[in-house]
Coordinates of N, CA, C and O in Angstrom, one line a residue:
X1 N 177.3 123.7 77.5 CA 176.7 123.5 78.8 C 177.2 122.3 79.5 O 177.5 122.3 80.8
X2 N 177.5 121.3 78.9 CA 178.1 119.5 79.5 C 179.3 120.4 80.1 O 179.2 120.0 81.3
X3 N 180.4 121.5 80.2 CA 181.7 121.9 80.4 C 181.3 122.6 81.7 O 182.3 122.7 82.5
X4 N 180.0 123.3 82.1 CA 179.8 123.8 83.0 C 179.7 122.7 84.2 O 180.3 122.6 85.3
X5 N 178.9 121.9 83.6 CA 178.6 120.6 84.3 C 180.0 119.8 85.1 O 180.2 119.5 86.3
X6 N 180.6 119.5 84.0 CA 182.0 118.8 84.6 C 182.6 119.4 85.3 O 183.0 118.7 86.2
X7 N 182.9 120.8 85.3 CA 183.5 121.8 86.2 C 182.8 122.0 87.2 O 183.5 122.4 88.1
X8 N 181.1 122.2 87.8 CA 180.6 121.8 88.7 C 181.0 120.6 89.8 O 181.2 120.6 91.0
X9 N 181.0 119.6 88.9 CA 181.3 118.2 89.9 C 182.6 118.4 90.2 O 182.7 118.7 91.4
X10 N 183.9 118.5 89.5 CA 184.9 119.1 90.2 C 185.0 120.2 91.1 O 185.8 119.9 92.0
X11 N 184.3 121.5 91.1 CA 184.2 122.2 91.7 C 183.5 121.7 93.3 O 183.9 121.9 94.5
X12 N 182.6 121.0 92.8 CA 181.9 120.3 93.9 C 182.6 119.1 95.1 O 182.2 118.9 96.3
X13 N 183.6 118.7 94.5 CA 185.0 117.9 95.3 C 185.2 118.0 95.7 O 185.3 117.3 96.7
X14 N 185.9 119.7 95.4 CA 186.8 120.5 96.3 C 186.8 120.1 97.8 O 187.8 119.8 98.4
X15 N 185.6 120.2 98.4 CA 185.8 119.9 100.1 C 186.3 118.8 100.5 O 187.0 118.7 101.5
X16 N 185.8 117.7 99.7 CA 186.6 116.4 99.9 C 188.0 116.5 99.9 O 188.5 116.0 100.9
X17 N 188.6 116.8 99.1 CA 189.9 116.6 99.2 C 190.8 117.7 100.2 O 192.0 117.5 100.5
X18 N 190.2 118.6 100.5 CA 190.7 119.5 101.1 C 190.0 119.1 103.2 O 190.3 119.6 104.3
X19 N 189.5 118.4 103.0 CA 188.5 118.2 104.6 C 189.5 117.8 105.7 O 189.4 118.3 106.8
X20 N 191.1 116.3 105.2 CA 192.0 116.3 105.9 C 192.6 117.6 106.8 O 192.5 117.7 108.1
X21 N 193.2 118.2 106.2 CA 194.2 118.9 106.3 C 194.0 120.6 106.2 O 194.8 121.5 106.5
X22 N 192.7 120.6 105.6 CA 192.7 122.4 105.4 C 190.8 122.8 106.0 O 190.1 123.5 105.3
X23 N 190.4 122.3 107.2 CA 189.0 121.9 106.9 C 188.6 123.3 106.7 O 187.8 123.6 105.8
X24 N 189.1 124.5 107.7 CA 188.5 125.6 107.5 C 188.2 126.1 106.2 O 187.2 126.8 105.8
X25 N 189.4 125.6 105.3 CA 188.9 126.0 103.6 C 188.0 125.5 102.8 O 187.4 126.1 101.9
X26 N 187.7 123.9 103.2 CA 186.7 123.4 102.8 C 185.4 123.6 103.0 O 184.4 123.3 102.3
X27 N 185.4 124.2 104.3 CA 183.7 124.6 105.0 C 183.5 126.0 104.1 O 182.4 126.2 103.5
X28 N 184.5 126.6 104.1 CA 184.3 128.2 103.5 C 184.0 127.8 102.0 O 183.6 128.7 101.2
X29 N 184.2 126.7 101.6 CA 184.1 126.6 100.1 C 182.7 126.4 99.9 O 182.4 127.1 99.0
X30 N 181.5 125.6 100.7 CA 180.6 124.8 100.3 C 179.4 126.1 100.4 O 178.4 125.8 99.8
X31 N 179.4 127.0 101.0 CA 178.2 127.9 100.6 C 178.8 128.8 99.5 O 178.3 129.9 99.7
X32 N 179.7 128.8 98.4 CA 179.9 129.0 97.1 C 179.5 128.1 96.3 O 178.9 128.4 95.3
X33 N 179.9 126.3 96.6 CA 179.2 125.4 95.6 C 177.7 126.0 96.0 O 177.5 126.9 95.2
X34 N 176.8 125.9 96.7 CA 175.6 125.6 97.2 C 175.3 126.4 96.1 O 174.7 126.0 95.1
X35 N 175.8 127.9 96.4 CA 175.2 129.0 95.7 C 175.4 128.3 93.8 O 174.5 128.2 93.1
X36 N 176.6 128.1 93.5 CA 176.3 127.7 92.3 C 175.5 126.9 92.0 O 175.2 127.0 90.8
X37 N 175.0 126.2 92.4 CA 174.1 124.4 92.2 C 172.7 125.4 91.8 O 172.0 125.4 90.8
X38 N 172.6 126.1 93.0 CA 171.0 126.9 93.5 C 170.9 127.7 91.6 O 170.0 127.7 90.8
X39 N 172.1 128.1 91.6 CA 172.2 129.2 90.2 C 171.9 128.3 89.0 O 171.1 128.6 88.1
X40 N 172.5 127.1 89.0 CA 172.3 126.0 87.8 C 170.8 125.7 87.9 O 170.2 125.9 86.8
X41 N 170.1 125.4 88.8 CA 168.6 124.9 88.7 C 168.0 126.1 88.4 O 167.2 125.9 87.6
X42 N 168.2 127.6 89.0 CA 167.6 128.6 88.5 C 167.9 128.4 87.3 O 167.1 127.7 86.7
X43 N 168.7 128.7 86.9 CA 169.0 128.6 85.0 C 168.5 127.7 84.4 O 167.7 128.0 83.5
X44 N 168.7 126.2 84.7 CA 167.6 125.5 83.9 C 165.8 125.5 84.1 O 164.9 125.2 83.2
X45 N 165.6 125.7 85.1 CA 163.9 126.1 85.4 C 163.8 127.5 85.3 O 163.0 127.7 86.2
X46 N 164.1 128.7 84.9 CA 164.4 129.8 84.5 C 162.6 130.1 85.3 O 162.4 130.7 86.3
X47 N 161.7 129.4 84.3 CA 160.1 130.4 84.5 C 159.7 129.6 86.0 O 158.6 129.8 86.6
X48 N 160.6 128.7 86.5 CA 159.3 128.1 87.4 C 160.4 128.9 88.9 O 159.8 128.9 90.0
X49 N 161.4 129.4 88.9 CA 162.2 129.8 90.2 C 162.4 131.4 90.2 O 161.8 132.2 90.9
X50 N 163.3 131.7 89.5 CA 163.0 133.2 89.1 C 164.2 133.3 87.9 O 165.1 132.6 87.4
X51 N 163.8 134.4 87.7 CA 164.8 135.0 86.5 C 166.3 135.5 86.6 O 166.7 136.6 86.8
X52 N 166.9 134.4 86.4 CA 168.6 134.9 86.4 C 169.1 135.1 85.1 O 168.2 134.9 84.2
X53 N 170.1 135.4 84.7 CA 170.5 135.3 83.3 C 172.1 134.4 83.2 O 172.7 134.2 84.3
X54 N 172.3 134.1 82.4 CA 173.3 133.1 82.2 C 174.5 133.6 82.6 O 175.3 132.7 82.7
X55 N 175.1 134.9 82.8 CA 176.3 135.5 83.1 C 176.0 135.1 84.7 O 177.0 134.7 85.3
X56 N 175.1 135.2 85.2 CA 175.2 135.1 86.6 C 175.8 133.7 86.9 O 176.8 133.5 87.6
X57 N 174.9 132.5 86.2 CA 175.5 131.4 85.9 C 176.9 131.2 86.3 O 177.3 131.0 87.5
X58 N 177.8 131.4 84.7 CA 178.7 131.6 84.1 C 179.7 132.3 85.3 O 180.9 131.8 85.3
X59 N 179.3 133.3 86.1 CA 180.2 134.0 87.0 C 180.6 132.6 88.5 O 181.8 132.4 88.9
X60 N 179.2 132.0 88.9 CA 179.1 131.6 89.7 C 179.9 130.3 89.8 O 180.4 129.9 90.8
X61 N 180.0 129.6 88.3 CA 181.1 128.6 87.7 C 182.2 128.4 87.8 O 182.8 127.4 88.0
X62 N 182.7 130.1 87.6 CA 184.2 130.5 87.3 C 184.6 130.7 88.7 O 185.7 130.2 88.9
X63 N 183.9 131.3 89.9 CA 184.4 131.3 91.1 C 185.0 130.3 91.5 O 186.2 130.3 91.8
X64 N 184.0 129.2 91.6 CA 184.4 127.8 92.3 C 185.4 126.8 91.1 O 185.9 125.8 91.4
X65 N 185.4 127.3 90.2 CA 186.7 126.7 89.3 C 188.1 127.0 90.0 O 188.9 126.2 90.4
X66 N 188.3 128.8 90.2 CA 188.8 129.3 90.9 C 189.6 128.6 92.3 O 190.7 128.2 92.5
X67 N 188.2 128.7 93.2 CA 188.7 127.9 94.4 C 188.8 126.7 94.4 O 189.4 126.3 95.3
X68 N 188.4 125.7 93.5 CA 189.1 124.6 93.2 C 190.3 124.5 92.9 O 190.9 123.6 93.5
X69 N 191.0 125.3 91.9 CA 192.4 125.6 91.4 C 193.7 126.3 92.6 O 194.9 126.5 92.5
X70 N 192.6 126.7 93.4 CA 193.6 127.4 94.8 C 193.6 125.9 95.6 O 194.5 125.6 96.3
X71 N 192.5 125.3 95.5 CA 192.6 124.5 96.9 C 193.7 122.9 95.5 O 194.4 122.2 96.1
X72 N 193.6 122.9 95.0 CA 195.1 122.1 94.3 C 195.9 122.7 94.4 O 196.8 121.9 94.3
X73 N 196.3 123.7 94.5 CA 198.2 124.6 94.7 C 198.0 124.4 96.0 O 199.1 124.1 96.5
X74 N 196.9 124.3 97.1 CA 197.1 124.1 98.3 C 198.1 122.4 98.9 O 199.1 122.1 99.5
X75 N 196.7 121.9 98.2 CA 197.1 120.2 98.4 C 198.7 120.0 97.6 O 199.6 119.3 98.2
X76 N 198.9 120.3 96.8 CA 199.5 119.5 95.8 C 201.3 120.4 95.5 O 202.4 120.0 95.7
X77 N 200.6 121.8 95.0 CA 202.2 122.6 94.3 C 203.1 122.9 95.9 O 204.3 122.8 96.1
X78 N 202.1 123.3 96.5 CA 202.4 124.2 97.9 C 203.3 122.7 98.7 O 204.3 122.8 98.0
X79 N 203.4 122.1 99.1 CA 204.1 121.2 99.5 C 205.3 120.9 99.2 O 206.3 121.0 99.9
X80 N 205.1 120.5 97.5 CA 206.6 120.5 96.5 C 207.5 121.5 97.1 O 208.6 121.4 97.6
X81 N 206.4 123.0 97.0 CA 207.5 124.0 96.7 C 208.2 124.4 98.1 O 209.3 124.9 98.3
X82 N 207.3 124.1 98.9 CA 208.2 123.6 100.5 C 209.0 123.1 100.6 O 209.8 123.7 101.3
X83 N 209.6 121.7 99.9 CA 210.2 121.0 100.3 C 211.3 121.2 99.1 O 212.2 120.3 99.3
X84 N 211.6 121.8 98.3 CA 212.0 122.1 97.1 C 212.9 123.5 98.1 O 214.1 123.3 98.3
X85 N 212.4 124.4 98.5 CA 212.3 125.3 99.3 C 214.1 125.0 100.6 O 215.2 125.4 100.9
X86 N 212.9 124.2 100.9 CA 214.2 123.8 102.1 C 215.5 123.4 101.8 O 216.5 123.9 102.3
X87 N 215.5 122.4 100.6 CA 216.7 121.8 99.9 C 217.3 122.7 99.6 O 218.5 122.4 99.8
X88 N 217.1 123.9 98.9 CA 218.3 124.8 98.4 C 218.2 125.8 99.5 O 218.8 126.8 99.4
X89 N 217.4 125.6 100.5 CA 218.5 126.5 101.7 C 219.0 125.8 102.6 O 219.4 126.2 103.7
X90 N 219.0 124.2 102.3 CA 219.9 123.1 103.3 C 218.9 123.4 104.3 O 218.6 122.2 104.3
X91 N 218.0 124.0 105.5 CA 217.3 123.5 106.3 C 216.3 122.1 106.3 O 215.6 121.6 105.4
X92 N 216.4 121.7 107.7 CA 215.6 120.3 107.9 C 214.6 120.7 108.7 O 214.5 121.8 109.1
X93 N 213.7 119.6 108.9 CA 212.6 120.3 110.0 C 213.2 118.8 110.8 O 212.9 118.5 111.9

């Protein structure tokens, strides 16, 4: 359960780092965290919110791992491979 957690707060990042330069992806991100956060307190207060089961959890985790791991190829690979890109076809901007 601590691994759901850690990948939450990364997951939960995501908009920050993405707010410069990509905002529309980071807005579109944050009612997928929301939804996960809402799913984690349902799961731990199970009798007092309503009844989910842990795959719902579990699904809701993997999403925003997901778009965490797209919004790093965004910031990070995607650039390299631009500029990598141009060099072997000799254009400049």
């Amino acid at each position: 359960m601590d691994m759901f957690f850690a990948y939450m707060f990364v997951a939960s990042a995501t908009p920050l780092f993405l707010w410069l330069e990509h905002r529309k992806i980071a807005i579109s991100s944050i009612p997928f965290i929301l939804i996960m956060w809402l799913l984690a307190i349902a799961f731990l207060f199970e009798g007092f919110l309503f009844h989910i089961t842990e795959s719902t959890f579990v699904v809701a985790v993997l999403v925003n791992v997901v778009i965490a791991h797209i919004a790093a190829f965004i910031l990070y690979a995607s650039p390299l491979l631009m500029s990598k890109t141009k060099q072997l076809t000799g254009t400049s901007e």
